[in-house]
Coordinates of C-alpha atoms in Angstrom, one line a residue:
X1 CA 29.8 26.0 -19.8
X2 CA 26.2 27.0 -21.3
X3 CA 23.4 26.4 -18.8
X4 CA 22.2 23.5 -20.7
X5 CA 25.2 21.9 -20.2
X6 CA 25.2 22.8 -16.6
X7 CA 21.6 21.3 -16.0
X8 CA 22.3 18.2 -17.6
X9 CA 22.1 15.5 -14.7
X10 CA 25.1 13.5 -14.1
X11 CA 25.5 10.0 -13.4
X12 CA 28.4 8.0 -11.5
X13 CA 28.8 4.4 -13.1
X14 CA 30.9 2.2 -11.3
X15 CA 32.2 -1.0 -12.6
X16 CA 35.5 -2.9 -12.9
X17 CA 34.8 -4.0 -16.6
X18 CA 35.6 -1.4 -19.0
X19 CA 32.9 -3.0 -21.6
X20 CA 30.1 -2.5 -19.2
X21 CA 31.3 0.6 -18.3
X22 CA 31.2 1.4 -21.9
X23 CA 28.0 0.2 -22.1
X24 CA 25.9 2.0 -19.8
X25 CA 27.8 5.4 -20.9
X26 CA 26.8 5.4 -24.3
X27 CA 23.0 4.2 -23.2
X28 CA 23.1 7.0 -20.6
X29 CA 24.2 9.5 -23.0
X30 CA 21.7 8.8 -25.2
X31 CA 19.1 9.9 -23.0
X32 CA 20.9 12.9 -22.6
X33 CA 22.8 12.5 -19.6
X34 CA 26.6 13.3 -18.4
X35 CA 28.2 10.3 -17.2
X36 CA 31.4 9.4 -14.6
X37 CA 33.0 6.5 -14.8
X38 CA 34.8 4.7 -11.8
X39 CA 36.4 1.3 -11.6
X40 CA 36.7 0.5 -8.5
X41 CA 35.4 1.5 -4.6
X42 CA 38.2 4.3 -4.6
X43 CA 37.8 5.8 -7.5
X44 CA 33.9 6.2 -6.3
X45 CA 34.1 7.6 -3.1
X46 CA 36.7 10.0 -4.8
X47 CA 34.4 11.1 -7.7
X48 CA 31.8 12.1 -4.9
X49 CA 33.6 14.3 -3.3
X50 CA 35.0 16.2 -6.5
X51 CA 31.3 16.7 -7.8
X52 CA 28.1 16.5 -7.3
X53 CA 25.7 13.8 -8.9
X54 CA 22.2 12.6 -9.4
X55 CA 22.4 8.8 -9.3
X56 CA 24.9 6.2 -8.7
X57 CA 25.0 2.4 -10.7
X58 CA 27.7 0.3 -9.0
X59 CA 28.3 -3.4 -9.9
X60 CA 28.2 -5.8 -6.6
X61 CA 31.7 -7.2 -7.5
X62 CA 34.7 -4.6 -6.9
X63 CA 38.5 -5.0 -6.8
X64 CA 39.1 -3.1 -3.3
X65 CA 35.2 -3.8 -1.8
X66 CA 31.5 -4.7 -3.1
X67 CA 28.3 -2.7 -4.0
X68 CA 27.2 -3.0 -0.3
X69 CA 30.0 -0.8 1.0
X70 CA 29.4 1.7 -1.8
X71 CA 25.5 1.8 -0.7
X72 CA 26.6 2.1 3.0
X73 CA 28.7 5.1 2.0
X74 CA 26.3 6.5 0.3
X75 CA 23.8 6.3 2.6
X76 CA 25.9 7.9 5.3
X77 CA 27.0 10.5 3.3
X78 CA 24.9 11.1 0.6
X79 CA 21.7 10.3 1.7
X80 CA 20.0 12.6 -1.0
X81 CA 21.4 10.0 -3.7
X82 CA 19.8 7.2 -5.0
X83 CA 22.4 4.5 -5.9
X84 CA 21.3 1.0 -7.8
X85 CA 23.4 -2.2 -8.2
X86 CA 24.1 -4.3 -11.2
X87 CA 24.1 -7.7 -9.8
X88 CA 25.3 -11.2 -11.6
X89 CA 22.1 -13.3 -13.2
X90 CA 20.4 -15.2 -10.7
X91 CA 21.7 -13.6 -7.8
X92 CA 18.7 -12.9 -6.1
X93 CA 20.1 -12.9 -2.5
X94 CA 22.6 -9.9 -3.2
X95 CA 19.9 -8.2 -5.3
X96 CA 17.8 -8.3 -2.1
X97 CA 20.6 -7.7 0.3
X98 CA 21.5 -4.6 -2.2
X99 CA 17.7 -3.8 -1.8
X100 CA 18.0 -3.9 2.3
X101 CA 21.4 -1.9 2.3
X102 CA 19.1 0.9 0.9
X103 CA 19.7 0.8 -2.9
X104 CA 16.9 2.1 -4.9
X105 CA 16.6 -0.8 -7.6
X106 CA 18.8 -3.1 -9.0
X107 CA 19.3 -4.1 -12.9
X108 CA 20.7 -8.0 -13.7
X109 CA 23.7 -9.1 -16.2
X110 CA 23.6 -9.5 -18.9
X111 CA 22.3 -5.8 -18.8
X112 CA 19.6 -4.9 -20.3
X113 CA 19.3 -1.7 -22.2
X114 CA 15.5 -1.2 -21.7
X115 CA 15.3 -2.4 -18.3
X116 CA 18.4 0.2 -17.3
X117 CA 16.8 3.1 -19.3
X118 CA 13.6 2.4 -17.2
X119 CA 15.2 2.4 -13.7
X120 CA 17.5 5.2 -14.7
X121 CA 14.1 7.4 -15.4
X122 CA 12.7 6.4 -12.2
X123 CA 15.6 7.3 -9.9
X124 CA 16.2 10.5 -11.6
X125 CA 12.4 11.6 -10.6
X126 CA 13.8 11.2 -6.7
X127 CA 13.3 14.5 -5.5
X128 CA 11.3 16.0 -8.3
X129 CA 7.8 17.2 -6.8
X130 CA 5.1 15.4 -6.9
X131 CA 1.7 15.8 -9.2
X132 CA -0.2 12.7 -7.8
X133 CA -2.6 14.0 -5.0
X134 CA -1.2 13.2 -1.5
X135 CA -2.7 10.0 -0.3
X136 CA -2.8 11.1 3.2
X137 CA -5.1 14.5 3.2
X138 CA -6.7 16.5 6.0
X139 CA -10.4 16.7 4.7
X140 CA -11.4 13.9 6.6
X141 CA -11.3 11.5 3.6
X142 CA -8.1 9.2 4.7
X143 CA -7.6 10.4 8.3
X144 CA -6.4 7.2 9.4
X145 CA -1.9 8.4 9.4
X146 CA -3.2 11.7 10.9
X147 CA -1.8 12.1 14.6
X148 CA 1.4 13.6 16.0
X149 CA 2.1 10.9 18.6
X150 CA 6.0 9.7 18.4
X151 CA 4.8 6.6 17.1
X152 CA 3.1 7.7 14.0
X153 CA 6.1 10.7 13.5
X154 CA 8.3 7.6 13.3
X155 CA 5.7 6.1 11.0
X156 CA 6.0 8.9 8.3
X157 CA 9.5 9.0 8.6
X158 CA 10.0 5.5 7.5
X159 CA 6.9 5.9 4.7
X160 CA 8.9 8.7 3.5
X161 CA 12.3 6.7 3.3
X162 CA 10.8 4.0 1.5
X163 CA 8.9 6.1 -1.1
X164 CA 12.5 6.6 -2.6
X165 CA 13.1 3.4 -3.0
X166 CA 11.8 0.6 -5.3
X167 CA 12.8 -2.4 -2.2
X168 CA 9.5 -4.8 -1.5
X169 CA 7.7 -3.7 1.5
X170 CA 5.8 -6.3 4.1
X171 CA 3.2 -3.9 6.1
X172 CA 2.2 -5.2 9.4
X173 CA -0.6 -4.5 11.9
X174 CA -4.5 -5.7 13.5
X175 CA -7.3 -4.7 11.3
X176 CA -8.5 -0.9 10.6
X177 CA -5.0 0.2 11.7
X178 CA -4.9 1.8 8.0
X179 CA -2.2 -0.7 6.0
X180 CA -3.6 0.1 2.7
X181 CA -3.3 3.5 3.4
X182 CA 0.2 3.2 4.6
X183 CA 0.7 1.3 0.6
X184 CA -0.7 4.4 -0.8
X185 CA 1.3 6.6 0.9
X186 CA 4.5 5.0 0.1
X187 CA 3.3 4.9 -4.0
X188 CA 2.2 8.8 -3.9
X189 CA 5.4 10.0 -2.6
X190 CA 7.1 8.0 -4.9
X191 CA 8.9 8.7 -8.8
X192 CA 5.9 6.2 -9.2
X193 CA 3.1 8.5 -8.3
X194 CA 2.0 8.9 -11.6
X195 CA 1.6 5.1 -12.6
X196 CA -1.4 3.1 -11.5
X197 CA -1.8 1.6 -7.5
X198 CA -3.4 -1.5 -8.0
X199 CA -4.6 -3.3 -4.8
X200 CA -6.2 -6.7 -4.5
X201 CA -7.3 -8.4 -1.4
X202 CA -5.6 -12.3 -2.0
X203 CA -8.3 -13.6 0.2
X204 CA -11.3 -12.2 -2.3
X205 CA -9.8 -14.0 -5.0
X206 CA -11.3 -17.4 -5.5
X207 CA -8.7 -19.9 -5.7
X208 CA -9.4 -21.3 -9.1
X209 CA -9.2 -18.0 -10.5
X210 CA -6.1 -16.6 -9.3
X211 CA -4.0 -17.0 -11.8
X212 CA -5.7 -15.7 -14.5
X213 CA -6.7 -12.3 -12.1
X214 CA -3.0 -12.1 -11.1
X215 CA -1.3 -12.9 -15.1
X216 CA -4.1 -12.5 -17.4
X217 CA -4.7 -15.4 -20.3
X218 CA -5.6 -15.5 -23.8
X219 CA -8.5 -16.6 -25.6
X220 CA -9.5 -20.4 -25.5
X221 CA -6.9 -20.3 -22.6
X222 CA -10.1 -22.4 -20.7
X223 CA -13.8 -22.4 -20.9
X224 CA -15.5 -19.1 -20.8
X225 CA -12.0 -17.5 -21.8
X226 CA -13.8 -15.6 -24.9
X227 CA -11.1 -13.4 -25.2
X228 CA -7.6 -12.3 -24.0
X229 CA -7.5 -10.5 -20.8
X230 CA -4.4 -8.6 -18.7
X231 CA -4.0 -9.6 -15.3
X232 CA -2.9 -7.7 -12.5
X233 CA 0.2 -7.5 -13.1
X234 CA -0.1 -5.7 -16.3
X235 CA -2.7 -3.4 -15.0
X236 CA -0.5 -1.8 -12.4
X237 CA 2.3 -1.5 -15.4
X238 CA 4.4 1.3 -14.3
X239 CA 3.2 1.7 -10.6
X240 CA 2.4 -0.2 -7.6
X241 CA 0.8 -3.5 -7.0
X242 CA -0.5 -3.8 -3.5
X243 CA -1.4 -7.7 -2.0
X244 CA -3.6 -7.4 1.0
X245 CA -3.9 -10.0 2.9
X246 CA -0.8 -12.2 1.4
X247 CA -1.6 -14.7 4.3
X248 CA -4.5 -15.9 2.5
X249 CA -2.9 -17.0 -0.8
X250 CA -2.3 -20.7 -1.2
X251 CA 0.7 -22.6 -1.8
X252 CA 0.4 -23.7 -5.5
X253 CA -0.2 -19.4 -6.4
X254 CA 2.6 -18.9 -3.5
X255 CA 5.2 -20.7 -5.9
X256 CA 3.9 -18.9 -9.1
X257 CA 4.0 -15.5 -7.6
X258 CA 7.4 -15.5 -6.3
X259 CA 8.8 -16.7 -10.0
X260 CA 7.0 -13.5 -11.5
X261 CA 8.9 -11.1 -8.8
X262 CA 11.8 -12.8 -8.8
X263 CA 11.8 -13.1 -13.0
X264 CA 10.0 -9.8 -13.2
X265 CA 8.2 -11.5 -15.9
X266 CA 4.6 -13.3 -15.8
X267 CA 3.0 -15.8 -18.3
X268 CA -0.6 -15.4 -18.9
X269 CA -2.7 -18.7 -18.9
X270 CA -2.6 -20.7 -21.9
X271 CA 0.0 -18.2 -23.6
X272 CA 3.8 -19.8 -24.1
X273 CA 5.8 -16.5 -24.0
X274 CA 6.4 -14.5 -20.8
X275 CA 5.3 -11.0 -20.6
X276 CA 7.9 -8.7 -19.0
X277 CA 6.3 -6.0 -16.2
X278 CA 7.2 -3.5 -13.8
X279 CA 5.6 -3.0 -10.8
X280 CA 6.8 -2.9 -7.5
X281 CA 5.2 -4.9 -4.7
X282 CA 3.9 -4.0 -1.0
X283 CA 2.1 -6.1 0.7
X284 CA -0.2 -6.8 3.9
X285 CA -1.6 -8.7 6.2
X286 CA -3.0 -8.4 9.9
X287 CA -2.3 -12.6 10.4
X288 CA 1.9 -13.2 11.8
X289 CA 3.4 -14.5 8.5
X290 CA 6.5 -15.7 10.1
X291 CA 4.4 -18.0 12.6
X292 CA 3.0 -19.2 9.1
X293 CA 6.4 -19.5 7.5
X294 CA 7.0 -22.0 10.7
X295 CA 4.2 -24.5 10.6
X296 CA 4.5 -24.8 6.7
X297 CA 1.6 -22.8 5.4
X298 CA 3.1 -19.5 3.9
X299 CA 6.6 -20.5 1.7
X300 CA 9.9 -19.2 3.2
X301 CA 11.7 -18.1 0.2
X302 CA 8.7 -15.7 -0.8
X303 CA 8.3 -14.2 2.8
X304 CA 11.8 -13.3 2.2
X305 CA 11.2 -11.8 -0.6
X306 CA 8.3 -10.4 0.0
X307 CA 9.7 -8.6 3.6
X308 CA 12.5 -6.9 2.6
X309 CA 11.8 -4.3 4.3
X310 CA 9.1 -4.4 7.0
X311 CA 6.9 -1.5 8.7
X312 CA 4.3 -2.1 11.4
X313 CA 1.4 0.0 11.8
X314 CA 0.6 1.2 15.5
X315 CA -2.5 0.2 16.7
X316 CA -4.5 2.4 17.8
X317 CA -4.6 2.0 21.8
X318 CA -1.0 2.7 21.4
X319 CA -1.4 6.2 20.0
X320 CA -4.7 7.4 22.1
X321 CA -3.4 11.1 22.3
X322 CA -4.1 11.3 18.1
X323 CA -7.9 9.7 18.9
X324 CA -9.2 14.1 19.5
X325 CA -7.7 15.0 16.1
X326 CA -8.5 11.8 14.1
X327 CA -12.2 12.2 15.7
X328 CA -12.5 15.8 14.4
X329 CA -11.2 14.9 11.3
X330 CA -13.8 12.4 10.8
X331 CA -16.3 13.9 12.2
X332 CA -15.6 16.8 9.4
X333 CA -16.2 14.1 6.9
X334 CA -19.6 13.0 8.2
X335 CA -20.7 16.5 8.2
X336 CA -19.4 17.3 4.6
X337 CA -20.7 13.8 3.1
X338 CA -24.4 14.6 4.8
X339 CA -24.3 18.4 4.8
X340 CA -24.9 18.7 8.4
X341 CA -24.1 22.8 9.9
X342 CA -22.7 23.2 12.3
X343 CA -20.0 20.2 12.1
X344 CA -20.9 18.0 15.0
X345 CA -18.0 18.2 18.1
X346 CA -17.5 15.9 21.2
X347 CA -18.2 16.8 24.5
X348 CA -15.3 16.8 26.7
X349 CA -16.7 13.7 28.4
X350 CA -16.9 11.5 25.0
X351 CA -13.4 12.4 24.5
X352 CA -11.8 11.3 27.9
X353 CA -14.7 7.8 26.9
X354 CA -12.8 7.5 23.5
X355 CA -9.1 8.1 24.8
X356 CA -10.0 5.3 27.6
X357 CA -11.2 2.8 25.1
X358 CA -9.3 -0.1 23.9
X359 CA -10.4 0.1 20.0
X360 CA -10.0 -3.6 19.0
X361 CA -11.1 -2.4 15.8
X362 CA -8.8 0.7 15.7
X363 CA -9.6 3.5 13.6
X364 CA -11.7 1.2 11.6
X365 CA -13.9 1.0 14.5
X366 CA -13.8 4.7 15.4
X367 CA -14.8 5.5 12.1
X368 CA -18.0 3.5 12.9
X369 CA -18.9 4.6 16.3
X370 CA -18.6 8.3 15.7
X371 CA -20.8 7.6 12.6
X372 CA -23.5 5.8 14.4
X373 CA -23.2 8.9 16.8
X374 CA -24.0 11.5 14.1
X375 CA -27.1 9.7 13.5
X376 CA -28.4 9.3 17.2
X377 CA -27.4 12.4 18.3
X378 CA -29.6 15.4 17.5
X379 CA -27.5 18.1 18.9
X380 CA -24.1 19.4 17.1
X381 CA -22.4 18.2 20.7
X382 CA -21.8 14.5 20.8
X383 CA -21.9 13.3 24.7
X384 CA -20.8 10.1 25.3
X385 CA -24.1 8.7 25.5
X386 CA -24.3 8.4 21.9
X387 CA -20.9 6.8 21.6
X388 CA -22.5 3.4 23.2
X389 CA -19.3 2.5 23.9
X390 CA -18.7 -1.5 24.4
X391 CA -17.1 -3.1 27.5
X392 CA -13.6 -4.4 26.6
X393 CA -13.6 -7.9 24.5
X394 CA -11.1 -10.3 24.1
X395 CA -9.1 -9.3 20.9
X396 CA -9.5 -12.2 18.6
X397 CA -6.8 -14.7 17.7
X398 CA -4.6 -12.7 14.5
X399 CA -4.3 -16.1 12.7
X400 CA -7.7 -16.7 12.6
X401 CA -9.1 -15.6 9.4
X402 CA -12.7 -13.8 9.3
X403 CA -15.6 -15.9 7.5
X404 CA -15.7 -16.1 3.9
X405 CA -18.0 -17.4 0.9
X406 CA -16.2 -20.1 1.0
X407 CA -16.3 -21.3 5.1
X408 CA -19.7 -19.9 6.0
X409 CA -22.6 -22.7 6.4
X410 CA -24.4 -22.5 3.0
X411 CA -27.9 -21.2 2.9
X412 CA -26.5 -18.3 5.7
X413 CA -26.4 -14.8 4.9
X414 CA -24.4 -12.4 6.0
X415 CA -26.0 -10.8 8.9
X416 CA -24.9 -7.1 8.3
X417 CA -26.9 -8.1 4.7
X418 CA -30.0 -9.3 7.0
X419 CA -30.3 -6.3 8.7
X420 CA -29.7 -3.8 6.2
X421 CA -33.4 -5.5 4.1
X422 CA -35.2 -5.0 7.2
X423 CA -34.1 -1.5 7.8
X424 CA -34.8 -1.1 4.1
X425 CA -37.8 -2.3 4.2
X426 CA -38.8 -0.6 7.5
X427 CA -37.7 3.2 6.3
X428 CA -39.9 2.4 2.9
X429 CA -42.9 1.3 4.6
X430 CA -42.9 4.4 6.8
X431 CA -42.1 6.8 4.1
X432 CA -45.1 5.4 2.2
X433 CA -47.3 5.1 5.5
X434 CA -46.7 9.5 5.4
X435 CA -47.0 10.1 1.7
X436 CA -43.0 10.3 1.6
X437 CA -43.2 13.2 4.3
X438 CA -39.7 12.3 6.0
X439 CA -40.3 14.6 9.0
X440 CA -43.7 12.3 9.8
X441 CA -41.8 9.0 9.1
X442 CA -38.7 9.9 11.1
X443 CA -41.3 10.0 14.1
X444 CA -43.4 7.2 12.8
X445 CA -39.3 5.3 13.1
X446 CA -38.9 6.9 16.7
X447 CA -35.8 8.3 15.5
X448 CA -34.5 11.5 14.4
X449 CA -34.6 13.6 11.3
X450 CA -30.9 13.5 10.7
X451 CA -30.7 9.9 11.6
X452 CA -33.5 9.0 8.7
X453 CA -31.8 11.3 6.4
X454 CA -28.8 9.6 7.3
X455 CA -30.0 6.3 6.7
X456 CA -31.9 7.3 3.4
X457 CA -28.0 8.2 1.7
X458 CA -26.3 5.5 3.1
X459 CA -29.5 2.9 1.8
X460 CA -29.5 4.8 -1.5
X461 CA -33.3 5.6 -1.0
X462 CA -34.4 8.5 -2.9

């Protein structure tokens, strides 16, 4: 046997019909591959063990068994291979049950050629290394999955189970625990790595415009529709489409988004074909969707579909042991973003203060509190004095959405907004009080060089 022959990757097709069989062989070999054929449950189990192979494709309907035991098999004793199911048109339940079991992807009858080339190319890239940067680094940029606690060792495990498959994932947890990391994780370790991650926060989106940010529409599709745009959908082609905040998306987009993931398949406003896309979908939310499900507000079926497989994101009171090694990462990140040296360390006493406190806001809020420390604190130690730590506060009520556009009074603004023009304005009446000397006008502040420099980046005043 030349090498070529021997590097050729091999494929075990299993399906009672001898057409379909036929079928996917000749499409398989096309693209260069060797092919098995098996056509039923025994004849699969007995083909593993003869030789090795690269990817299984069962059909859910056996003589002696179904898909499901295949998948089971597999995962027991071939963990390594990725297996997808060809399931009967319409059946979306065994797709998704298929999808649970641990298959990677699953392909409808009657099969389609492009849609089986497509999933055949992504399962094969299992295993293959990775070109897309790591979304979870060690420069202090994304330190939020950092921490060697059992509960976030458990965490990666699972991130790096699901990156090899193409299932729905539902990603739980409070705010600033790091879900959109957690997405990005999942995509970057993924045969998807390459293609586009797309995230959208569903509560940004106002409602009248949702369908045309999630499908796109065509020219004249409405007023102001001066020419055809793609939607989400099309933009994460290929990749990953993440839905923060699912809680937040009404009913009437509920219904239409569930059709385009069940139909793979969206229609772009005002167009009368469908466009078919691939994209897998993880989403978010910090709100308890299955409370929602209960008192009518969030749709059953698309939960379901949506939560195939679901992952919940530690808070960070329930990891305190990481907080030392997520602070020094972050602090690593302050001092590389404002060019401080030495990079600024807590004092032992600001450590045991952060390790005690309850971090409603989780790393989120960590993030923030070492960063207002930088900026008191002129020394390179950070006691805790700096931290200014709050008491503990009642952690608010998960279903309760924060203020938006849309439910604050009208004519308020956004404090945050309010007291970022008066700092503004502050900073540039000193500076122009010293003739722009930034040593006089830190004093002129009462506050520190660093802290004015600080302020001066994070403002954008030059």
């Amino acid at each position: 046997m030349s090498t070529a022959e021997e590097s050729r990757q091999r494929v075990l097709v299993v399906d009672d019909e001898a057409d379909i069989r036929e079928l996917i062989e000749i499409t398989l070999g096309r693209m260069g591959l060797d092919t098995i054929a098996a056509a039923d449950l025994s004849q699969a189990r007995d083909a593993l063990v003869d030789q090795p192979v690269d990817l299984c494709l069962t059909d859910m309907r056996l003589p002696d068994g179904n898909g499901l035991d295949l998948i089971h098999h597999i995962e027991a004793q071939y963990p390594a291979l990725p297996v997808a199911v060809i399931t009967a048109y319409g059946n979306t339940e065994a797709a998704v049950d298929s999808l649970k079991a641990g298959a990677f992807d699953f392909v409808s009858k009657p099969v389609d050629v492009h849609k089986l080339r497509r999933l055949v190319d992504q399962a094969l890239k299992i295993g293959q290394p990775v070109t897309a940067a790591p979304a979870n680094r060690r420069n202090g940029e994304s330190p939020r999955l950092l921490g060697d606690t059992p509960a976030m060792q458990r965490l990666r495990q699972t991130i790096a189970k699901l990156a090899r498959s193409q299932a729905p994932v539902y990603i739980t947890g409070e705010s600033g625990t790091g879900k959109e990391l957690v997405a990005r994780t999942i995509h970057a370790q993924g045969p998807r790595a390459a293609m586009p991650f797309v995230p959208v926060n569903c509560g940004a989106i106002p409602t009248e415009l949702m369908e045309s940010e999630f499908f796109g529409h065509v020219k004249g599709a409405f007023t102001g529709a001066a020419r055809d745009k793609d939607g989400l959908f099309v933009a994460a082609e290929g990749g990953t489409l993440f839905l923060d905040e699912i809680a937040d998306l009404p009913r009437p987009m509920q219904v239409k988004l569930l059709r385009a993931i069940q139909e793979r398949a969206v229609r772009p406003v005002g167009a009368e074909t469908e466009i078919p896309v691939d994209v897998r979908i993880i989403s978010a939310t910090h709100r308890d969707l299955a409370t929602l499900v209960t008192k009518g507000d969030f749709r059953e079926d698309l939960y379901f579909r949506l939560n195939v497989i679901e992952v919940h994101v530690p808070p960070l009171r329930e990891r305190a042991a990481d907080i030392p090694e997520l602070a020094d990462c972050i602090l690593a990140g302050l001092a590389s973003h404002l060019g401080l040296d030495p990079t600024p360390s807590l004092a032992a006493s600001a450590r045991d203060a952060l390790q005690a406190h309850d971090f409603p806001g989780n790393v989120r809020e960590l993030e923030n509190i070492l960063e207002r420390a930088v900026t008191l604190c002129d020394d390179a130690d950070i006691g805790v004095e700096y931290l200014r730590l709050q008491s503990p506060l009642a952690r608010p009520d998960e279903n309760t959405a924060p203020p938006t556009a849309e439910t604050r009074p009208a004519g308020v603004e956004p404090l945050e907004n309010r007291l970022e023009h008066i700092e503004r304005q502050s900073i540039i009446q000193a500076l122009e009080a010293t003739r722009y000397n930034k040593t006089r006008a830190a004093e002129k502040l009462g506050i520190s060089f660093r802290a004015l420099r600080y302020r001066l980046k994070k403002l954008g005043i030059d």
